Amino acid sequence: VIDCLFCRIAAGELNTHLAHQDEQVVAFADINPQAPTHLLIVPRLHIESAAHLSAADDGLWAHMLHTAQSLAGAASLDTAGYRLVVNTGDHGGQTVPHLHLHLLGGRAMGWPPG
Ligand code: AMP
Ligand code: ZN
């Protein structure tokens, strides 16, 4: 999907620094960070949103979660805590139509989001 921003980042076309990469996912800093640590965990496979996941993607979804846990530990967020966010569709505030998991941490966050 050549005109998809996150497919292009995953393919290395934008020279984005990757905090993590493996066969299934890449992770990189959000360009507009909302917390001291704000990483995006992105599958290499183009899946539009969480609404488009099926049982066939269970392993990939689990790997996204485990990658987020690992990156949280590497950023020393696991004791203080952190937030994982998956904006889904228009009302969810999704702006990039390629599935991604936000990892936010480094400050206390309120609930609900504004
Ligand atoms: P969402 O609103 O959940 O779809 O999140 C998309 C996120 O991608 C936003 O937080 C943007 O700041 C971020 N973003 C957009 N373009 C880039 C980019 N080139 N590199 C890193 N993050 C980006
Ligand atoms: Zn894509």
PDB file of C-alpha atoms and ligand atoms in Angstrom:
ATOM      1  CA  VAL A   1       0.000   0.000   0.000  1.00  0.00           C
ATOM      2  CA  ILE A   2       2.384   2.606  -1.346  1.00  0.00           C
ATOM      3  CA  ASP A   3       0.421   5.712  -0.377  1.00  0.00           C
ATOM      4  CA  CYS A   4       0.012   4.639   3.264  1.00  0.00           C
ATOM      5  CA  LEU A   5       2.215   6.663   5.635  1.00  0.00           C
ATOM      6  CA  PHE A   6       2.855   3.849   8.124  1.00  0.00           C
ATOM      7  CA  CYS A   7       3.470   1.275   5.384  1.00  0.00           C
ATOM      8  CA  ARG A   8       6.105   3.662   4.009  1.00  0.00           C
ATOM      9  CA  ILE A   9       7.709   4.133   7.442  1.00  0.00           C
ATOM     10  CA  ALA A  10       7.744   0.355   8.015  1.00  0.00           C
ATOM     11  CA  ALA A  11       9.405  -0.079   4.603  1.00  0.00           C
ATOM     12  CA  GLY A  12      12.110   2.413   5.596  1.00  0.00           C
ATOM     13  CA  GLU A  13      11.135   4.920   2.912  1.00  0.00           C
ATOM     14  CA  LEU A  14      11.042   7.908   5.277  1.00  0.00           C
ATOM     15  CA  ASN A  15      14.254   7.088   7.187  1.00  0.00           C
ATOM     16  CA  THR A  16      12.308   7.226  10.446  1.00  0.00           C
ATOM     17  CA  HIS A  17      14.420   6.129  13.417  1.00  0.00           C
ATOM     18  CA  LEU A  18      12.999   2.818  14.618  1.00  0.00           C
ATOM     19  CA  ALA A  19      13.034   2.181  18.371  1.00  0.00           C
ATOM     20  CA  HIS A  20      12.278  -1.474  17.576  1.00  0.00           C
ATOM     21  CA  GLN A  21      11.881  -3.579  14.476  1.00  0.00           C
ATOM     22  CA  ASP A  22      11.299  -7.250  13.836  1.00  0.00           C
ATOM     23  CA  GLU A  23       9.575  -9.424  11.229  1.00  0.00           C
ATOM     24  CA  GLN A  24       6.092  -8.386  12.335  1.00  0.00           C
ATOM     25  CA  VAL A  25       6.223  -4.855  13.754  1.00  0.00           C
ATOM     26  CA  VAL A  26       8.128  -1.593  13.878  1.00  0.00           C
ATOM     27  CA  ALA A  27       8.043   1.039  16.636  1.00  0.00           C
ATOM     28  CA  PHE A  28       9.028   4.703  16.454  1.00  0.00           C
ATOM     29  CA  ALA A  29       8.495   7.987  18.261  1.00  0.00           C
ATOM     30  CA  ASP A  30       5.278   9.883  17.583  1.00  0.00           C
ATOM     31  CA  ILE A  31       6.061  13.080  15.664  1.00  0.00           C
ATOM     32  CA  ASN A  32       3.683  15.046  17.931  1.00  0.00           C
ATOM     33  CA  PRO A  33       4.331  13.541  21.365  1.00  0.00           C
ATOM     34  CA  GLN A  34       1.579  13.801  23.995  1.00  0.00           C
ATOM     35  CA  ALA A  35       3.776  12.572  26.874  1.00  0.00           C
ATOM     36  CA  PRO A  36       7.530  12.410  27.626  1.00  0.00           C
ATOM     37  CA  THR A  37       7.528   8.928  26.092  1.00  0.00           C
ATOM     38  CA  HIS A  38       5.174   8.500  23.115  1.00  0.00           C
ATOM     39  CA  LEU A  39       5.887   5.566  20.846  1.00  0.00           C
ATOM     40  CA  LEU A  40       3.804   3.973  18.111  1.00  0.00           C
ATOM     41  CA  ILE A  41       3.831   0.196  17.642  1.00  0.00           C
ATOM     42  CA  VAL A  42       2.875  -0.560  14.040  1.00  0.00           C
ATOM     43  CA  PRO A  43       2.404  -3.896  12.257  1.00  0.00           C
ATOM     44  CA  ARG A  44       4.222  -4.252   8.960  1.00  0.00           C
ATOM     45  CA  LEU A  45       1.011  -5.752   7.572  1.00  0.00           C
ATOM     46  CA  HIS A  46      -1.454  -3.111   6.407  1.00  0.00           C
ATOM     47  CA  ILE A  47      -4.540  -3.466   8.609  1.00  0.00           C
ATOM     48  CA  GLU A  48      -6.738  -0.384   8.560  1.00  0.00           C
ATOM     49  CA  SER A  49      -7.792  -0.299  12.201  1.00  0.00           C
ATOM     50  CA  ALA A  50      -8.619  -2.384  15.259  1.00  0.00           C
ATOM     51  CA  ALA A  51     -12.085  -2.765  13.733  1.00  0.00           C
ATOM     52  CA  HIS A  52     -10.472  -4.737  10.903  1.00  0.00           C
ATOM     53  CA  LEU A  53      -8.693  -7.314  13.095  1.00  0.00           C
ATOM     54  CA  SER A  54      -9.862 -10.924  12.872  1.00  0.00           C
ATOM     55  CA  ALA A  55      -8.955 -14.114  14.699  1.00  0.00           C
ATOM     56  CA  ALA A  56      -6.277 -14.685  12.057  1.00  0.00           C
ATOM     57  CA  ASP A  57      -4.478 -11.649  13.481  1.00  0.00           C
ATOM     58  CA  ASP A  58      -4.486 -12.822  17.110  1.00  0.00           C
ATOM     59  CA  GLY A  59      -0.790 -13.641  17.063  1.00  0.00           C
ATOM     60  CA  LEU A  60       0.093 -10.285  15.542  1.00  0.00           C
ATOM     61  CA  TRP A  61      -2.066  -8.410  18.034  1.00  0.00           C
ATOM     62  CA  ALA A  62      -0.455 -10.275  20.935  1.00  0.00           C
ATOM     63  CA  HIS A  63       2.970  -9.472  19.528  1.00  0.00           C
ATOM     64  CA  MET A  64       2.043  -5.761  19.371  1.00  0.00           C
ATOM     65  CA  LEU A  65       1.101  -5.906  23.069  1.00  0.00           C
ATOM     66  CA  HIS A  66       4.268  -7.739  24.047  1.00  0.00           C
ATOM     67  CA  THR A  67       6.349  -5.246  22.059  1.00  0.00           C
ATOM     68  CA  ALA A  68       4.655  -2.387  23.915  1.00  0.00           C
ATOM     69  CA  GLN A  69       5.388  -4.081  27.262  1.00  0.00           C
ATOM     70  CA  SER A  70       9.017  -4.543  26.293  1.00  0.00           C
ATOM     71  CA  LEU A  71       9.420  -0.946  25.140  1.00  0.00           C
ATOM     72  CA  ALA A  72       7.733   0.284  28.343  1.00  0.00           C
ATOM     73  CA  GLY A  73      10.266  -1.699  30.346  1.00  0.00           C
ATOM     74  CA  ALA A  74      13.141  -0.347  28.269  1.00  0.00           C
ATOM     75  CA  ALA A  75      11.895   3.191  28.951  1.00  0.00           C
ATOM     76  CA  SER A  76      11.640   2.377  32.684  1.00  0.00           C
ATOM     77  CA  LEU A  77       7.893   2.976  32.649  1.00  0.00           C
ATOM     78  CA  ASP A  78       6.806  -0.341  34.090  1.00  0.00           C
ATOM     79  CA  THR A  79       6.890   0.726  37.764  1.00  0.00           C
ATOM     80  CA  ALA A  80       5.189   4.115  37.407  1.00  0.00           C
ATOM     81  CA  GLY A  81       2.818   2.880  34.721  1.00  0.00           C
ATOM     82  CA  TYR A  82       1.861   3.922  31.246  1.00  0.00           C
ATOM     83  CA  ARG A  83      -1.065   4.057  28.855  1.00  0.00           C
ATOM     84  CA  LEU A  84      -1.786   2.013  25.741  1.00  0.00           C
ATOM     85  CA  VAL A  85      -4.232   3.590  23.273  1.00  0.00           C
ATOM     86  CA  VAL A  86      -5.789   2.351  20.049  1.00  0.00           C
ATOM     87  CA  ASN A  87      -7.778   5.127  18.370  1.00  0.00           C
ATOM     88  CA  THR A  88     -10.278   3.469  16.052  1.00  0.00           C
ATOM     89  CA  GLY A  89     -12.214   5.216  13.295  1.00  0.00           C
ATOM     90  CA  ASP A  90     -13.583   8.752  13.171  1.00  0.00           C
ATOM     91  CA  HIS A  91     -15.113   8.955  16.631  1.00  0.00           C
ATOM     92  CA  GLY A  92     -12.053   7.274  18.078  1.00  0.00           C
ATOM     93  CA  GLY A  93      -9.897  10.082  16.707  1.00  0.00           C
ATOM     94  CA  GLN A  94      -7.912   7.868  14.340  1.00  0.00           C
ATOM     95  CA  THR A  95      -6.017  10.012  11.830  1.00  0.00           C
ATOM     96  CA  VAL A  96      -3.713   7.453  10.179  1.00  0.00           C
ATOM     97  CA  PRO A  97      -5.690   4.539   8.663  1.00  0.00           C
ATOM     98  CA  HIS A  98      -3.077   1.871   9.474  1.00  0.00           C
ATOM     99  CA  LEU A  99      -3.426   0.051  12.807  1.00  0.00           C
ATOM    100  CA  HIS A 100      -1.121   1.326  15.560  1.00  0.00           C
ATOM    101  CA  LEU A 101      -0.767   1.070  19.315  1.00  0.00           C
ATOM    102  CA  HIS A 102       0.201   4.247  21.197  1.00  0.00           C
ATOM    103  CA  LEU A 103       2.501   3.796  24.220  1.00  0.00           C
ATOM    104  CA  LEU A 104       2.404   6.896  26.434  1.00  0.00           C
ATOM    105  CA  GLY A 105       4.254   7.412  29.686  1.00  0.00           C
ATOM    106  CA  GLY A 106       6.498   9.589  31.798  1.00  0.00           C
ATOM    107  CA  ARG A 107       3.764  11.665  33.417  1.00  0.00           C
ATOM    108  CA  ALA A 108       0.481  11.064  35.194  1.00  0.00           C
ATOM    109  CA  MET A 109      -2.537  11.133  32.870  1.00  0.00           C
ATOM    110  CA  GLY A 110      -6.127  11.889  33.692  1.00  0.00           C
ATOM    111  CA  TRP A 111      -9.255  10.077  32.611  1.00  0.00           C
ATOM    112  CA  PRO A 112     -11.235  10.483  30.433  1.00  0.00           C
ATOM    113  CA  PRO A 113      -9.144  12.007  27.640  1.00  0.00           C
ATOM    114  CA  GLY A 114     -10.246  15.457  26.472  1.00  0.00           C
TER     115      GLY A 114
HETATM  116  P1  AMP B   1      -4.022   8.367  15.473  1.00  0.00           P
HETATM  117  O1  AMP B   1      -4.592   9.735  15.693  1.00  0.00           O
HETATM  118  O2  AMP B   1      -4.324   7.396  16.567  1.00  0.00           O
HETATM  119  O3  AMP B   1      -4.346   7.835  14.097  1.00  0.00           O
HETATM  120  O4  AMP B   1      -2.453   8.539  15.588  1.00  0.00           O
HETATM  121  C1  AMP B   1      -1.641   8.859  14.514  1.00  0.00           C
HETATM  122  C2  AMP B   1      -0.381   9.403  15.116  1.00  0.00           C
HETATM  123  O5  AMP B   1       0.631   9.406  14.133  1.00  0.00           O
HETATM  124  C3  AMP B   1      -0.503  10.836  15.637  1.00  0.00           C
HETATM  125  O6  AMP B   1      -0.254  10.845  17.036  1.00  0.00           O
HETATM  126  C4  AMP B   1       0.569  11.591  14.843  1.00  0.00           C
HETATM  127  O7  AMP B   1       1.249  12.539  15.627  1.00  0.00           O
HETATM  128  C5  AMP B   1       1.486  10.479  14.396  1.00  0.00           C
HETATM  129  N1  AMP B   1       2.235  10.730  13.183  1.00  0.00           N
HETATM  130  C6  AMP B   1       1.776  11.253  12.015  1.00  0.00           C
HETATM  131  N2  AMP B   1       2.760  11.296  11.108  1.00  0.00           N
HETATM  132  C7  AMP B   1       3.865  10.779  11.697  1.00  0.00           C
HETATM  133  C8  AMP B   1       5.209  10.561  11.285  1.00  0.00           C
HETATM  134  N3  AMP B   1       5.630  10.862  10.051  1.00  0.00           N
HETATM  135  N4  AMP B   1       6.069  10.012  12.171  1.00  0.00           N
HETATM  136  C9  AMP B   1       5.689   9.716  13.420  1.00  0.00           C
HETATM  137  N5  AMP B   1       4.426   9.891  13.875  1.00  0.00           N
HETATM  138  C10 AMP B   1       3.533  10.422  13.024  1.00  0.00           C
HETATM  139 ZN    ZN B   2      -0.436   0.825   5.699  1.00  0.00          ZN
END
